[in-house]
Short mmCIF file of C-alpha atoms in Angstrom, two decimals:
data_model
loop_
_atom_site.label_atom_id
_atom_site.label_comp_id
_atom_site.label_asym_id
_atom_site.label_seq_id
_atom_site.Cartn_x
_atom_site.Cartn_y
_atom_site.Cartn_z
CA UNK A 1 -25.45 39.67 4.07
CA UNK A 2 -26.93 36.99 1.79
CA UNK A 3 -25.35 33.60 1.34
CA UNK A 4 -24.42 33.39 -2.31
CA UNK A 5 -27.31 32.42 -4.58
CA UNK A 6 -29.78 31.56 -1.80
CA UNK A 7 -31.71 34.82 -1.21
CA UNK A 8 -31.37 34.31 2.54
CA UNK A 9 -30.29 37.30 4.63
CA UNK A 10 -29.33 37.90 8.26
CA UNK A 11 -31.24 41.00 9.37
CA UNK A 12 -30.08 43.65 11.79
CA UNK A 13 -32.83 42.64 14.24
CA UNK A 14 -31.23 39.18 14.51
CA UNK A 15 -33.82 37.33 12.44
CA UNK A 16 -33.20 35.57 9.14
CA UNK A 17 -35.17 36.55 6.03
CA UNK A 18 -35.73 34.39 2.97
CA UNK A 19 -37.10 35.73 -0.32
CA UNK A 20 -38.75 33.71 -3.07
CA UNK A 21 -40.32 34.46 -6.46
CA UNK A 22 -44.13 34.33 -6.63
CA UNK A 23 -44.68 35.79 -10.09
CA UNK A 24 -43.77 38.50 -12.58
CA UNK A 25 -44.65 42.17 -12.73
CA UNK A 26 -45.89 43.83 -15.92
CA UNK A 27 -42.35 44.94 -16.70
CA UNK A 28 -41.15 41.33 -16.48
CA UNK A 29 -39.24 41.77 -13.23
CA UNK A 30 -39.72 39.09 -10.55
CA UNK A 31 -42.16 39.64 -7.71
CA UNK A 32 -40.85 38.47 -4.31
CA UNK A 33 -42.32 37.47 -0.98
CA UNK A 34 -40.43 37.06 2.27
CA UNK A 35 -40.50 34.67 5.19
CA UNK A 36 -38.72 35.06 8.52
CA UNK A 37 -37.18 32.76 11.08
CA UNK A 38 -34.85 32.57 14.05
CA UNK A 39 -32.13 30.63 12.22
CA UNK A 40 -30.69 30.17 8.74
CA UNK A 41 -31.65 26.49 8.72
CA UNK A 42 -35.27 27.21 9.67
CA UNK A 43 -35.66 29.74 6.84
CA UNK A 44 -33.95 27.52 4.27
CA UNK A 45 -36.22 24.56 5.07
CA UNK A 46 -39.29 26.80 4.86
CA UNK A 47 -38.17 28.19 1.50
CA UNK A 48 -37.77 24.71 0.03
CA UNK A 49 -41.26 23.76 1.26
CA UNK A 50 -42.86 26.91 -0.15
CA UNK A 51 -41.18 26.52 -3.52
CA UNK A 52 -42.26 22.89 -3.66
CA UNK A 53 -45.90 23.87 -3.01
CA UNK A 54 -45.68 26.54 -5.70
CA UNK A 55 -44.21 23.96 -8.05
CA UNK A 56 -47.19 21.66 -7.54
CA UNK A 57 -49.83 24.42 -7.78
CA UNK A 58 -49.07 25.84 -11.24
CA UNK A 59 -49.35 24.54 -14.80
CA UNK A 60 -45.79 25.47 -15.73
CA UNK A 61 -44.50 25.99 -12.20
CA UNK A 62 -40.94 24.78 -12.54
CA UNK A 63 -40.16 27.29 -15.29
CA UNK A 64 -41.48 30.07 -13.08
CA UNK A 65 -40.22 29.07 -9.66
CA UNK A 66 -36.88 27.46 -10.49
CA UNK A 67 -36.18 28.14 -14.15
CA UNK A 68 -35.91 31.84 -13.35
CA UNK A 69 -34.11 31.22 -10.06
CA UNK A 70 -30.55 30.44 -9.10
CA UNK A 71 -28.76 27.12 -9.37
CA UNK A 72 -28.60 27.16 -5.56
CA UNK A 73 -32.40 27.22 -5.35
CA UNK A 74 -32.68 24.32 -7.77
CA UNK A 75 -30.03 22.26 -5.94
CA UNK A 76 -31.94 22.68 -2.67
CA UNK A 77 -35.16 21.48 -4.30
CA UNK A 78 -33.41 18.61 -6.09
CA UNK A 79 -31.83 17.35 -2.87
CA UNK A 80 -34.71 17.79 -0.42
CA UNK A 81 -37.67 16.96 -2.66
CA UNK A 82 -36.59 14.72 -5.53
CA UNK A 83 -33.79 12.75 -3.83
CA UNK A 84 -34.17 12.65 -0.05
CA UNK A 85 -37.16 10.27 0.05
CA UNK A 86 -35.26 7.66 -1.97
CA UNK A 87 -31.70 7.70 -0.62
CA UNK A 88 -30.02 6.69 2.62
CA UNK A 89 -29.55 9.34 5.31
CA UNK A 90 -25.77 9.07 5.01
CA UNK A 91 -25.98 9.59 1.24
CA UNK A 92 -28.24 12.60 1.72
CA UNK A 93 -25.79 14.17 4.16
CA UNK A 94 -22.88 13.48 1.82
CA UNK A 95 -24.72 15.18 -1.06
CA UNK A 96 -25.70 18.13 1.12
CA UNK A 97 -22.14 18.61 2.34
CA UNK A 98 -20.79 18.52 -1.24
CA UNK A 99 -23.40 21.00 -2.44
CA UNK A 100 -22.93 23.45 0.42
CA UNK A 101 -19.13 23.22 0.56
CA UNK A 102 -18.32 23.26 -3.15
CA UNK A 103 -21.18 23.73 -5.60
CA UNK A 104 -22.97 26.63 -3.90
CA UNK A 105 -19.80 28.74 -3.39
CA UNK A 106 -18.64 28.17 -6.97
CA UNK A 107 -21.85 28.04 -8.98
CA UNK A 108 -24.83 28.66 -6.70
CA UNK A 109 -25.22 32.34 -7.53
CA UNK A 110 -25.64 31.84 -11.27
CA UNK A 111 -29.21 31.78 -12.65
CA UNK A 112 -29.98 28.20 -13.63
CA UNK A 113 -30.68 29.13 -17.23
CA UNK A 114 -27.46 31.11 -17.55
CA UNK A 115 -25.09 28.47 -16.19
CA UNK A 116 -22.61 27.66 -18.96
CA UNK A 117 -19.91 25.05 -19.64
CA UNK A 118 -17.35 27.82 -19.09
CA UNK A 119 -18.58 28.36 -15.52
CA UNK A 120 -18.31 24.65 -14.76
CA UNK A 121 -14.90 24.36 -16.43
CA UNK A 122 -13.58 27.25 -14.32
CA UNK A 123 -14.65 25.41 -11.16
CA UNK A 124 -13.05 22.15 -12.33
CA UNK A 125 -9.79 23.88 -13.31
CA UNK A 126 -9.49 25.48 -9.89
CA UNK A 127 -10.53 22.50 -7.76
CA UNK A 128 -8.20 20.09 -9.58
CA UNK A 129 -5.30 21.89 -7.87
CA UNK A 130 -6.58 21.26 -4.35
CA UNK A 131 -8.90 18.24 -4.58
CA UNK A 132 -8.16 14.57 -5.18
CA UNK A 133 -9.20 13.51 -8.68
CA UNK A 134 -11.56 10.86 -7.30
CA UNK A 135 -13.32 13.47 -5.13
CA UNK A 136 -13.59 15.91 -8.03
CA UNK A 137 -15.03 13.24 -10.31
CA UNK A 138 -17.61 12.40 -7.63
CA UNK A 139 -18.55 16.08 -7.24
CA UNK A 140 -19.02 16.43 -11.00
CA UNK A 141 -21.17 13.29 -11.15
CA UNK A 142 -23.40 14.90 -8.53
CA UNK A 143 -23.63 18.14 -10.54
CA UNK A 144 -24.44 16.20 -13.73
CA UNK A 145 -27.33 14.46 -11.95
CA UNK A 146 -28.67 17.79 -10.67
CA UNK A 147 -28.56 19.34 -14.15
CA UNK A 148 -29.98 16.23 -15.83
CA UNK A 149 -33.00 16.49 -13.55
CA UNK A 150 -33.40 20.15 -14.55
CA UNK A 151 -33.50 19.06 -18.20
CA UNK A 152 -36.06 16.37 -17.39
CA UNK A 153 -38.24 18.96 -15.63
CA UNK A 154 -37.89 21.22 -18.69
CA UNK A 155 -36.25 23.98 -16.69
CA UNK A 156 -33.41 24.10 -19.21
CA UNK A 157 -33.20 22.83 -22.78
CA UNK A 158 -29.88 21.01 -22.39
CA UNK A 159 -27.37 20.44 -19.64
CA UNK A 160 -24.42 22.85 -19.56
CA UNK A 161 -22.29 19.96 -18.34
CA UNK A 162 -20.85 19.13 -21.75
CA UNK A 163 -17.39 19.14 -23.24
CA UNK A 164 -15.90 19.58 -19.76
CA UNK A 165 -12.24 18.60 -19.59
CA UNK A 166 -11.75 16.53 -16.48
CA UNK A 167 -8.43 15.56 -14.89
CA UNK A 168 -7.40 11.98 -15.48
CA UNK A 169 -8.77 9.70 -12.79
CA UNK A 170 -5.89 8.10 -10.91
CA UNK A 171 -6.74 5.08 -8.78
CA UNK A 172 -4.20 4.86 -5.99
CA UNK A 173 -3.17 1.30 -5.14
CA UNK A 174 -4.57 0.33 -1.73
CA UNK A 175 -2.28 0.22 1.29
CA UNK A 176 -1.67 -3.45 2.06
CA UNK A 177 0.29 -4.78 5.02
CA UNK A 178 3.38 -6.77 4.18
CA UNK A 179 3.48 -10.28 5.59
CA UNK A 180 6.02 -9.10 8.17
CA UNK A 181 3.77 -6.21 9.23
CA UNK A 182 0.78 -8.52 9.39
CA UNK A 183 2.66 -10.98 11.59
CA UNK A 184 3.66 -8.20 14.01
CA UNK A 185 0.12 -6.86 14.12
CA UNK A 186 -1.39 -10.30 14.75
CA UNK A 187 0.99 -10.95 17.65
CA UNK A 188 0.23 -7.55 19.18
CA UNK A 189 -3.53 -8.03 18.73
CA UNK A 190 -3.40 -11.44 20.40
CA UNK A 191 -1.42 -10.08 23.35
CA UNK A 192 -3.82 -7.15 23.77
CA UNK A 193 -6.95 -9.25 23.29
CA UNK A 194 -8.02 -7.21 20.24
CA UNK A 195 -10.08 -9.83 18.44
CA UNK A 196 -11.70 -7.14 16.28
CA UNK A 197 -8.52 -6.59 14.26
CA UNK A 198 -7.99 -10.28 13.65
CA UNK A 199 -11.60 -10.58 12.52
CA UNK A 200 -11.10 -7.80 9.95
CA UNK A 201 -7.82 -9.31 8.78
CA UNK A 202 -9.42 -12.68 8.07
CA UNK A 203 -12.93 -11.71 6.86
CA UNK A 204 -12.48 -8.30 5.20
CA UNK A 205 -15.22 -6.64 7.25
CA UNK A 206 -15.78 -2.89 6.93
CA UNK A 207 -15.42 -0.89 10.15
CA UNK A 208 -19.14 -0.14 10.41
CA UNK A 209 -20.01 -3.79 9.82
CA UNK A 210 -17.58 -4.87 12.52
CA UNK A 211 -19.16 -2.54 15.10
CA UNK A 212 -22.70 -3.72 14.26
CA UNK A 213 -21.86 -7.43 14.58
CA UNK A 214 -23.95 -9.42 17.07
CA UNK A 215 -23.43 -12.95 18.41
CA UNK A 216 -26.66 -14.00 16.69
CA UNK A 217 -24.90 -13.27 13.38
CA UNK A 218 -22.51 -16.18 13.99
CA UNK A 219 -23.51 -19.74 13.14
CA UNK A 220 -20.99 -21.64 15.26
CA UNK A 221 -21.99 -25.04 13.91
CA UNK A 222 -21.54 -24.07 10.25
CA UNK A 223 -18.76 -21.55 10.99
CA UNK A 224 -20.51 -18.86 8.97
CA UNK A 225 -20.88 -15.16 9.77
CA UNK A 226 -23.85 -13.18 8.40
CA UNK A 227 -23.31 -9.49 7.64
CA UNK A 228 -26.53 -7.47 7.43
CA UNK A 229 -26.02 -4.28 9.47
CA UNK A 230 -23.61 -1.38 9.75
CA UNK A 231 -22.88 1.35 12.28
CA UNK A 232 -22.38 4.93 11.16
CA UNK A 233 -21.88 8.23 12.91
CA UNK A 234 -23.87 10.75 10.94
CA UNK A 235 -24.01 14.53 11.07
CA UNK A 236 -27.33 16.25 11.57
CA UNK A 237 -27.89 19.98 11.30
CA UNK A 238 -30.19 21.49 13.85
CA UNK A 239 -30.95 25.02 14.95
CA UNK A 240 -28.30 24.79 17.65
CA UNK A 241 -25.59 23.88 15.14
CA UNK A 242 -24.00 20.68 13.88
CA UNK A 243 -24.49 17.52 15.96
CA UNK A 244 -23.74 13.87 15.38
CA UNK A 245 -25.38 10.63 16.37
CA UNK A 246 -24.50 6.95 16.13
CA UNK A 247 -26.97 4.79 14.22
CA UNK A 248 -27.20 1.06 13.51
CA UNK A 249 -28.80 0.57 10.13
CA UNK A 250 -28.93 -1.80 7.22
CA UNK A 251 -25.86 -2.81 5.29
CA UNK A 252 -24.22 -0.36 2.90
CA UNK A 253 -25.83 -1.84 -0.22
CA UNK A 254 -27.91 -4.87 -1.16
CA UNK A 255 -24.75 -6.73 -2.14
CA UNK A 256 -23.24 -5.91 1.27
CA UNK A 257 -25.66 -8.37 2.89
CA UNK A 258 -23.68 -11.60 2.73
CA UNK A 259 -22.47 -14.76 4.44
CA UNK A 260 -18.76 -15.18 5.13
CA UNK A 261 -17.14 -18.54 5.98
CA UNK A 262 -15.08 -18.27 9.15
CA UNK A 263 -11.63 -19.79 9.67
CA UNK A 264 -11.85 -22.36 12.47
CA UNK A 265 -9.48 -20.44 14.74
CA UNK A 266 -11.69 -17.33 14.49
CA UNK A 267 -14.86 -19.29 15.18
CA UNK A 268 -13.25 -20.69 18.31
CA UNK A 269 -12.12 -17.25 19.49
CA UNK A 270 -15.59 -15.80 18.91
CA UNK A 271 -17.21 -18.64 20.87
CA UNK A 272 -14.80 -18.00 23.75
CA UNK A 273 -15.65 -14.29 23.67
CA UNK A 274 -19.38 -15.07 23.77
CA UNK A 275 -18.87 -17.22 26.87
CA UNK A 276 -16.88 -14.43 28.52
CA UNK A 277 -19.55 -11.82 27.73
CA UNK A 278 -22.45 -14.09 28.71
CA UNK A 279 -23.00 -12.15 31.92
CA UNK A 280 -22.98 -8.78 30.16
CA UNK A 281 -26.20 -7.16 29.01
CA UNK A 282 -25.21 -6.74 25.36
CA UNK A 283 -25.76 -8.68 22.15
CA UNK A 284 -22.97 -6.86 20.33
CA UNK A 285 -19.70 -8.73 19.97
CA UNK A 286 -17.74 -5.49 20.30
CA UNK A 287 -19.93 -3.42 22.60
CA UNK A 288 -19.40 0.14 23.74
CA UNK A 289 -19.40 1.21 27.37
CA UNK A 290 -23.18 1.57 27.36
CA UNK A 291 -23.67 -1.93 25.97
CA UNK A 292 -24.63 -0.63 22.54
CA UNK A 293 -22.65 -0.89 19.34
CA UNK A 294 -19.00 0.11 19.54
CA UNK A 295 -18.09 3.62 18.41
CA UNK A 296 -16.21 3.30 15.08
CA UNK A 297 -13.93 6.23 15.93
CA UNK A 298 -12.89 4.55 19.18
CA UNK A 299 -12.08 1.30 17.35
CA UNK A 300 -10.06 3.25 14.78
CA UNK A 301 -8.11 5.15 17.45
CA UNK A 302 -7.25 1.94 19.29
CA UNK A 303 -6.02 0.44 16.04
CA UNK A 304 -3.87 3.50 15.34
CA UNK A 305 -2.21 3.12 18.75
CA UNK A 306 -1.64 -0.61 18.22
CA UNK A 307 -0.20 -0.04 14.73
CA UNK A 308 2.09 2.67 16.08
CA UNK A 309 3.43 0.37 18.78
CA UNK A 310 4.28 -2.28 16.19
CA UNK A 311 6.01 0.19 13.87
CA UNK A 312 3.35 0.08 11.16
CA UNK A 313 2.97 3.39 9.35
CA UNK A 314 0.25 4.71 7.04
CA UNK A 315 -2.30 2.06 7.99
CA UNK A 316 -5.90 2.41 9.14
CA UNK A 317 -8.82 0.05 9.71
CA UNK A 318 -9.64 -0.22 6.01
CA UNK A 319 -6.06 -1.36 5.44
CA UNK A 320 -7.05 -4.63 7.11
CA UNK A 321 -9.80 -5.13 4.53
CA UNK A 322 -7.35 -4.42 1.69
CA UNK A 323 -4.84 -6.81 3.24
CA UNK A 324 -7.43 -9.58 3.51
CA UNK A 325 -8.35 -9.12 -0.16
CA UNK A 326 -4.76 -9.21 -1.35
CA UNK A 327 -3.90 -12.30 0.73
CA UNK A 328 -6.91 -14.09 -0.77
CA UNK A 329 -5.75 -13.29 -4.29
CA UNK A 330 -2.20 -14.37 -3.48
CA UNK A 331 -3.58 -17.73 -2.31
CA UNK A 332 -5.46 -18.23 -5.57
CA UNK A 333 -9.00 -17.12 -4.75
CA UNK A 334 -10.93 -15.92 -7.83
CA UNK A 335 -12.29 -12.40 -8.17
CA UNK A 336 -15.94 -13.52 -8.17
CA UNK A 337 -15.65 -15.36 -4.85
CA UNK A 338 -13.65 -12.52 -3.32
CA UNK A 339 -16.20 -9.98 -4.56
CA UNK A 340 -18.99 -11.87 -2.79
CA UNK A 341 -17.04 -12.08 0.48
CA UNK A 342 -16.19 -8.36 0.37
CA UNK A 343 -19.76 -7.39 -0.46
CA UNK A 344 -18.87 -5.60 -3.69
CA UNK A 345 -21.63 -4.96 -6.23
CA UNK A 346 -19.67 -6.75 -8.96
CA UNK A 347 -16.42 -8.59 -9.56
CA UNK A 348 -15.38 -5.72 -11.86
CA UNK A 349 -15.32 -3.45 -8.83
CA UNK A 350 -13.03 -5.90 -7.05
CA UNK A 351 -10.74 -6.10 -10.07
CA UNK A 352 -10.47 -2.29 -10.23
CA UNK A 353 -9.46 -2.19 -6.58
CA UNK A 354 -7.01 -5.07 -6.40
CA UNK A 355 -5.76 -5.93 -9.88
CA UNK A 356 -2.18 -5.11 -9.05
CA UNK A 357 0.65 -6.97 -7.36
CA UNK A 358 2.08 -6.16 -4.00
CA UNK A 359 5.75 -5.20 -3.94
CA UNK A 360 6.47 -8.48 -2.17
CA UNK A 361 4.92 -10.47 -5.00
CA UNK A 362 6.83 -8.46 -7.59
CA UNK A 363 10.08 -9.10 -5.73
CA UNK A 364 9.39 -12.85 -5.51
CA UNK A 365 8.76 -13.05 -9.24
CA UNK A 366 11.84 -11.01 -10.09
CA UNK A 367 14.08 -13.03 -7.75
CA UNK A 368 12.95 -16.27 -9.37
CA UNK A 369 13.79 -15.01 -12.85
CA UNK A 370 16.83 -16.48 -14.56
CA UNK A 371 18.42 -16.24 -17.97
CA UNK A 372 16.94 -18.59 -20.59
CA UNK A 373 20.19 -18.91 -22.58
#
């Protein structure tokens, strides 16, 4: 049976067959050729390569190869040929997962030229019942980019993504620890020797940045920490099925590369940790068992256990980053300075995230209110 919109079939002899258009017969019907492989992934990759070669070999190739094909075919080309060379591996995998999980099942089978606003609206109306509005908006931004590229390549005259009624985007306020919760967590972290959680609470590091941190990133004389790398566990599809691997790469974005002033107590604790680990064969401040970067999932699980022991509910590692940001604002730090410390691309992004009061702050203001008369 074919996967919807892809022209890839699982044959009775166990092989996979992929079909692609090579031209038109006299009656106008498409002429197909087939390729074969041992796995679905092998055939799909070969199809994308063949279509790309055909695209480059003809005068009006795109109209022939993709304009007459399915949206699924075009999405595969868009992702693997036009985007992959220019985006991060993690971004590529995120796009691929969104396309395969949502866009192909809903829209992949439609011919690119026949995709209509009604088709897209039907998908949006259904997914809004099961998907967070932020996720749905992200999915639709991806689809708009795919269709905009099709317009640019002259596959279609105009994008069908128009006059689509989207659900209102609701930004949930971030989970921030109360001062009482933070005090309990700090005491528990000190007792357990979990410096990593204190570091996140007082610098706003992301989990991946924390795991990639090396002692060479700390200037102990100036008490400054340089953030320039991040650890991610990424999924990779191979013939044997889905696998994952841990990679240490560059920071999330250009603005994520930054210098963060360290509180004196943290600088002292980090120096002590360096002296303790001096005999160990690892440059990472929070090393894994093999001496490499710590596994983010392990750090997260340890935090969940620690939070549970202290009676803190609904918190995760990113909660520490949110808490750091809110404490900075409560102490009078400006949005621009906070944005630079957090590694946001702009202060507007920081404002969107944190321009609301914590319940504690609201209560303090309300308690201090008194009648004017």
